[in-house]
Amino acid sequence: GDSVTQMEGPVTLSEEAFLTINCTYTATGYPSLFWYVQYPGEGLQLLLKATKADDKGSNKGFEATYRKETTSFHLEKGSVQVSDSAVYFCALSQGGSEKLVFGKGTKLTVNP
Amino acid sequence: DAGITQSPRHKVTETGTPVTLRCHQTENHRYMYWYRQDPGHGLRLIHYSYGVKDTDKGEVSDGYSVSRSKTEDFLLTLESATSSQTSVYFCAISYRQGDSGNTIYFGEGSWLTVV
């Protein structure tokens, strides 16, 4: 079945550092790809998405490019802030039911 | 804001008791989902619904049942709660925005502890 693998955390960075969180997927067909963010004690918020190969999703300084040839959707940000500290989930969906399949999440801590 | 309300938000219950979690939406979305979140597992799909009285199982459906008697409400029931069902439960809806395809939006979660 479909699956998502993302880099294990936790990841700890200093403010203004460059962030990459790796995500690869296995799927039949052509899934849509997502990054969700979860701040402490809260639900999941959609961060960005891409629906076809070579699409770039972006939001709040975060970016991810749908790479079909490497089945990847890596999350990047050029300069992280303390407020970016959260858990980040990579996910895919496809088919009429649009069910999401999640990676296990990567916890990011950004220190001042 | 996808107009999703979960209740209760926090509950402590005893092993063997029945528990029902409610998800309410206000925008007439067809697809609704229940996920559970556990450390080391991410989020896993329990059940989902694609219309009134139309439901199907997800990845971790054992021990759970659902009902959807009207579009706006999707109920998740633990018939006899066990400690392994201590988790955070998230309801979600699928929402189409323009030409960008469907996106799933989540409620704020229900924290369930089974003692």
Short mmCIF file of C-alpha atoms in Angstrom, two decimals:
data_model
loop_
_atom_site.label_atom_id
_atom_site.label_comp_id
_atom_site.label_asym_id
_atom_site.label_seq_id
_atom_site.Cartn_x
_atom_site.Cartn_y
_atom_site.Cartn_z
CA GLY A 1 0.00 0.00 0.00
CA ASP A 2 0.89 3.66 -0.07
CA SER A 3 3.38 4.90 2.48
CA VAL A 4 5.30 7.99 3.53
CA THR A 5 8.74 8.05 5.13
CA GLN A 6 10.10 11.19 6.70
CA MET A 7 13.31 11.86 8.52
CA GLU A 8 13.27 11.01 12.17
CA GLY A 9 13.73 13.74 14.67
CA PRO A 10 14.00 15.48 16.80
CA VAL A 11 15.68 18.27 14.88
CA THR A 12 17.19 21.14 16.85
CA LEU A 13 18.34 24.31 15.11
CA SER A 14 19.40 27.80 16.03
CA GLU A 15 17.32 30.74 14.91
CA GLU A 16 18.03 31.79 11.29
CA ALA A 17 19.43 28.37 10.37
CA PHE A 18 18.43 26.57 7.17
CA LEU A 19 15.88 23.79 7.55
CA THR A 20 15.40 20.64 5.50
CA ILE A 21 13.06 17.84 6.49
CA ASN A 22 13.23 14.93 4.09
CA CYS A 23 10.11 13.12 2.91
CA THR A 24 9.82 10.28 0.41
CA TYR A 25 6.76 8.35 -0.60
CA THR A 26 5.65 5.09 -2.17
CA ALA A 27 2.40 5.15 -4.09
CA THR A 28 0.69 3.78 -7.11
CA GLY A 29 -0.60 6.43 -9.42
CA TYR A 30 -0.07 10.14 -8.90
CA PRO A 31 -0.81 11.27 -5.38
CA SER A 32 -1.21 14.77 -4.02
CA LEU A 33 1.42 15.64 -1.43
CA PHE A 34 1.07 17.71 1.72
CA TRP A 35 2.95 19.13 4.65
CA TYR A 36 1.01 19.68 7.86
CA VAL A 37 2.27 21.42 11.00
CA GLN A 38 1.16 20.80 14.58
CA TYR A 39 1.97 23.31 17.29
CA PRO A 40 1.98 22.09 20.90
CA GLY A 41 -1.50 21.22 22.16
CA GLU A 42 -3.16 22.03 18.85
CA GLY A 43 -4.57 20.23 15.84
CA LEU A 44 -2.94 19.86 12.46
CA GLN A 45 -2.77 22.82 10.12
CA LEU A 46 -2.12 22.56 6.42
CA LEU A 47 1.22 24.17 5.65
CA LEU A 48 1.48 23.57 1.91
CA LYS A 49 0.53 21.16 -0.83
CA ALA A 50 1.38 20.09 -4.37
CA THR A 51 -0.87 18.14 -6.67
CA LYS A 52 1.36 17.16 -9.60
CA ALA A 53 4.96 16.57 -10.54
CA ASP A 54 7.28 19.62 -10.43
CA ASP A 55 4.70 21.70 -8.55
CA LYS A 56 6.15 23.79 -5.75
CA GLY A 57 4.06 24.43 -2.69
CA SER A 58 4.95 27.40 -0.51
CA ASN A 59 3.64 29.14 2.59
CA LYS A 60 5.09 31.22 5.44
CA GLY A 61 8.61 30.92 3.98
CA PHE A 62 8.41 27.13 3.71
CA GLU A 63 8.73 25.40 0.35
CA ALA A 64 8.51 21.87 -1.02
CA THR A 65 8.76 20.61 -4.60
CA TYR A 66 6.98 17.49 -5.86
CA ARG A 67 9.74 15.35 -7.39
CA LYS A 68 8.26 12.39 -9.19
CA GLU A 69 11.62 11.01 -10.35
CA THR A 70 12.88 10.71 -6.76
CA THR A 71 9.41 10.27 -5.17
CA SER A 72 10.24 13.05 -2.75
CA PHE A 73 8.67 16.16 -1.23
CA HIS A 74 11.31 17.67 1.03
CA LEU A 75 10.37 20.64 3.22
CA GLU A 76 12.76 23.61 3.30
CA LYS A 77 12.97 27.01 4.92
CA GLY A 78 15.83 29.41 4.51
CA SER A 79 15.77 30.98 7.97
CA VAL A 80 13.82 29.40 10.81
CA GLN A 81 12.37 31.26 13.77
CA VAL A 82 11.61 30.18 17.31
CA SER A 83 7.93 30.28 16.38
CA ASP A 84 8.52 27.49 13.83
CA SER A 85 9.04 25.01 16.65
CA ALA A 86 6.42 22.32 16.04
CA VAL A 87 5.90 18.82 14.68
CA TYR A 88 5.84 18.56 10.89
CA PHE A 89 4.01 15.78 9.04
CA CYS A 90 4.39 14.78 5.43
CA ALA A 91 1.35 13.11 3.88
CA LEU A 92 -0.11 11.91 0.60
CA SER A 93 -3.60 11.33 -0.70
CA GLN A 94 -5.09 9.88 -3.82
CA GLY A 95 -8.23 8.35 -5.10
CA GLY A 96 -11.78 9.47 -4.75
CA SER A 97 -11.90 9.18 -0.98
CA GLU A 98 -8.87 11.49 -0.58
CA LYS A 99 -7.69 9.54 2.47
CA LEU A 100 -4.44 10.84 3.88
CA VAL A 101 -1.45 8.59 4.60
CA PHE A 102 0.97 10.22 7.03
CA GLY A 103 4.60 9.97 7.87
CA LYS A 104 5.42 9.63 11.56
CA GLY A 105 6.23 13.29 12.05
CA THR A 106 9.40 15.26 12.72
CA LYS A 107 9.70 17.42 15.80
CA LEU A 108 11.53 20.69 15.21
CA THR A 109 12.89 22.84 18.02
CA VAL A 110 14.36 26.23 17.20
CA ASN A 111 16.49 27.88 19.89
CA PRO A 112 17.06 31.64 20.15
CA ASP B 1 -11.53 27.74 9.31
CA ALA B 2 -13.20 24.58 8.02
CA GLY B 3 -16.05 24.79 10.53
CA ILE B 4 -15.24 21.56 12.41
CA THR B 5 -16.17 21.13 16.05
CA GLN B 6 -15.19 18.11 18.11
CA SER B 7 -16.73 17.12 21.43
CA PRO B 8 -15.78 16.37 24.07
CA ARG B 9 -12.33 17.91 23.84
CA HIS B 10 -11.06 16.00 26.87
CA LYS B 11 -12.39 12.85 28.48
CA VAL B 12 -11.23 10.33 31.05
CA THR B 13 -13.12 7.07 31.11
CA GLU B 14 -12.81 3.64 32.65
CA THR B 15 -11.88 0.44 30.86
CA GLY B 16 -14.92 -1.35 29.51
CA THR B 17 -17.19 1.68 29.26
CA PRO B 18 -18.63 2.92 25.97
CA VAL B 19 -17.45 6.28 24.66
CA THR B 20 -18.76 8.38 21.80
CA LEU B 21 -16.89 11.26 20.21
CA ARG B 22 -18.77 13.70 18.04
CA CYS B 23 -17.58 15.63 15.03
CA HIS B 24 -19.80 18.41 13.75
CA GLN B 25 -19.30 20.41 10.57
CA THR B 26 -21.25 23.37 9.31
CA GLU B 27 -20.36 23.48 5.61
CA ASN B 28 -22.02 20.42 4.10
CA HIS B 29 -18.81 18.59 3.19
CA ARG B 30 -19.31 15.11 1.83
CA TYR B 31 -16.17 13.38 3.15
CA MET B 32 -15.41 13.12 6.87
CA TYR B 33 -12.68 11.18 8.64
CA TRP B 34 -11.59 10.01 12.07
CA TYR B 35 -7.86 9.69 12.78
CA ARG B 36 -5.96 8.82 15.92
CA GLN B 37 -2.56 10.22 16.81
CA ASP B 38 -0.04 8.27 18.85
CA PRO B 39 3.66 8.87 19.50
CA GLY B 40 5.82 7.10 16.94
CA HIS B 41 2.88 6.38 14.63
CA GLY B 42 1.86 9.74 13.27
CA LEU B 43 -1.81 9.84 12.39
CA ARG B 44 -3.69 6.72 11.37
CA LEU B 45 -7.12 6.53 9.76
CA ILE B 46 -9.81 4.79 11.81
CA HIS B 47 -12.94 5.20 9.68
CA TYR B 48 -14.21 7.57 7.07
CA SER B 49 -17.52 8.54 5.53
CA TYR B 50 -18.39 9.55 1.99
CA GLY B 51 -22.00 10.46 2.65
CA VAL B 52 -24.98 9.95 4.93
CA LYS B 53 -25.01 6.32 6.05
CA ASP B 54 -21.96 5.60 3.84
CA THR B 55 -18.87 4.67 5.84
CA ASP B 56 -15.80 2.53 5.41
CA LYS B 57 -12.94 1.20 7.49
CA GLY B 58 -9.50 2.67 7.70
CA GLU B 59 -6.17 1.29 8.79
CA VAL B 60 -6.96 0.83 12.51
CA SER B 61 -10.72 0.23 12.72
CA ASP B 62 -10.80 -2.67 15.19
CA GLY B 63 -12.66 -1.71 18.36
CA TYR B 64 -14.32 1.32 16.77
CA SER B 65 -17.62 1.93 15.03
CA VAL B 66 -18.98 5.03 13.34
CA SER B 67 -22.28 6.47 12.28
CA ARG B 68 -23.36 9.29 10.05
CA SER B 69 -27.11 9.80 10.12
CA LYS B 70 -26.91 13.37 8.82
CA THR B 71 -24.37 15.26 6.78
CA GLU B 72 -23.13 17.49 9.57
CA ASP B 73 -22.39 14.86 12.23
CA PHE B 74 -19.92 11.96 12.22
CA LEU B 75 -19.83 9.94 15.44
CA LEU B 76 -17.00 7.67 16.58
CA THR B 77 -17.90 5.04 19.20
CA LEU B 78 -15.64 2.89 21.30
CA GLU B 79 -18.01 0.11 22.31
CA SER B 80 -15.86 -1.03 25.25
CA ALA B 81 -12.89 1.23 25.81
CA THR B 82 -9.45 -0.27 26.41
CA SER B 83 -6.22 1.33 27.58
CA SER B 84 -4.77 0.90 24.07
CA GLN B 85 -7.40 3.38 22.87
CA THR B 86 -5.92 6.17 24.97
CA SER B 87 -5.04 8.62 22.26
CA VAL B 88 -5.77 11.93 20.63
CA TYR B 89 -8.59 11.67 18.11
CA PHE B 90 -8.90 14.05 15.20
CA CYS B 91 -11.87 14.57 12.96
CA ALA B 92 -11.26 15.88 9.46
CA ILE B 93 -13.17 16.97 6.38
CA SER B 94 -12.18 17.05 2.72
CA TYR B 95 -12.63 20.44 1.11
CA ARG B 96 -12.20 21.43 -2.53
CA GLN B 97 -10.86 24.90 -3.25
CA GLY B 98 -11.00 26.05 -6.85
CA ASP B 99 -8.69 24.14 -9.19
CA SER B 100 -6.20 23.10 -6.52
CA GLY B 101 -7.87 19.79 -5.75
CA ASN B 102 -9.11 18.51 -2.42
CA THR B 103 -7.45 19.30 0.88
CA ILE B 104 -8.16 17.72 4.23
CA TYR B 105 -8.69 20.01 7.22
CA PHE B 106 -8.61 18.90 10.82
CA GLY B 107 -10.53 19.67 13.95
CA GLU B 108 -8.79 20.59 17.18
CA GLY B 109 -8.72 17.07 18.58
CA SER B 110 -10.27 15.09 21.43
CA TRP B 111 -7.94 13.85 24.14
CA LEU B 112 -9.19 10.49 25.47
CA THR B 113 -7.67 8.69 28.44
CA VAL B 114 -8.83 5.19 29.34
CA VAL B 115 -7.91 4.19 32.89
#
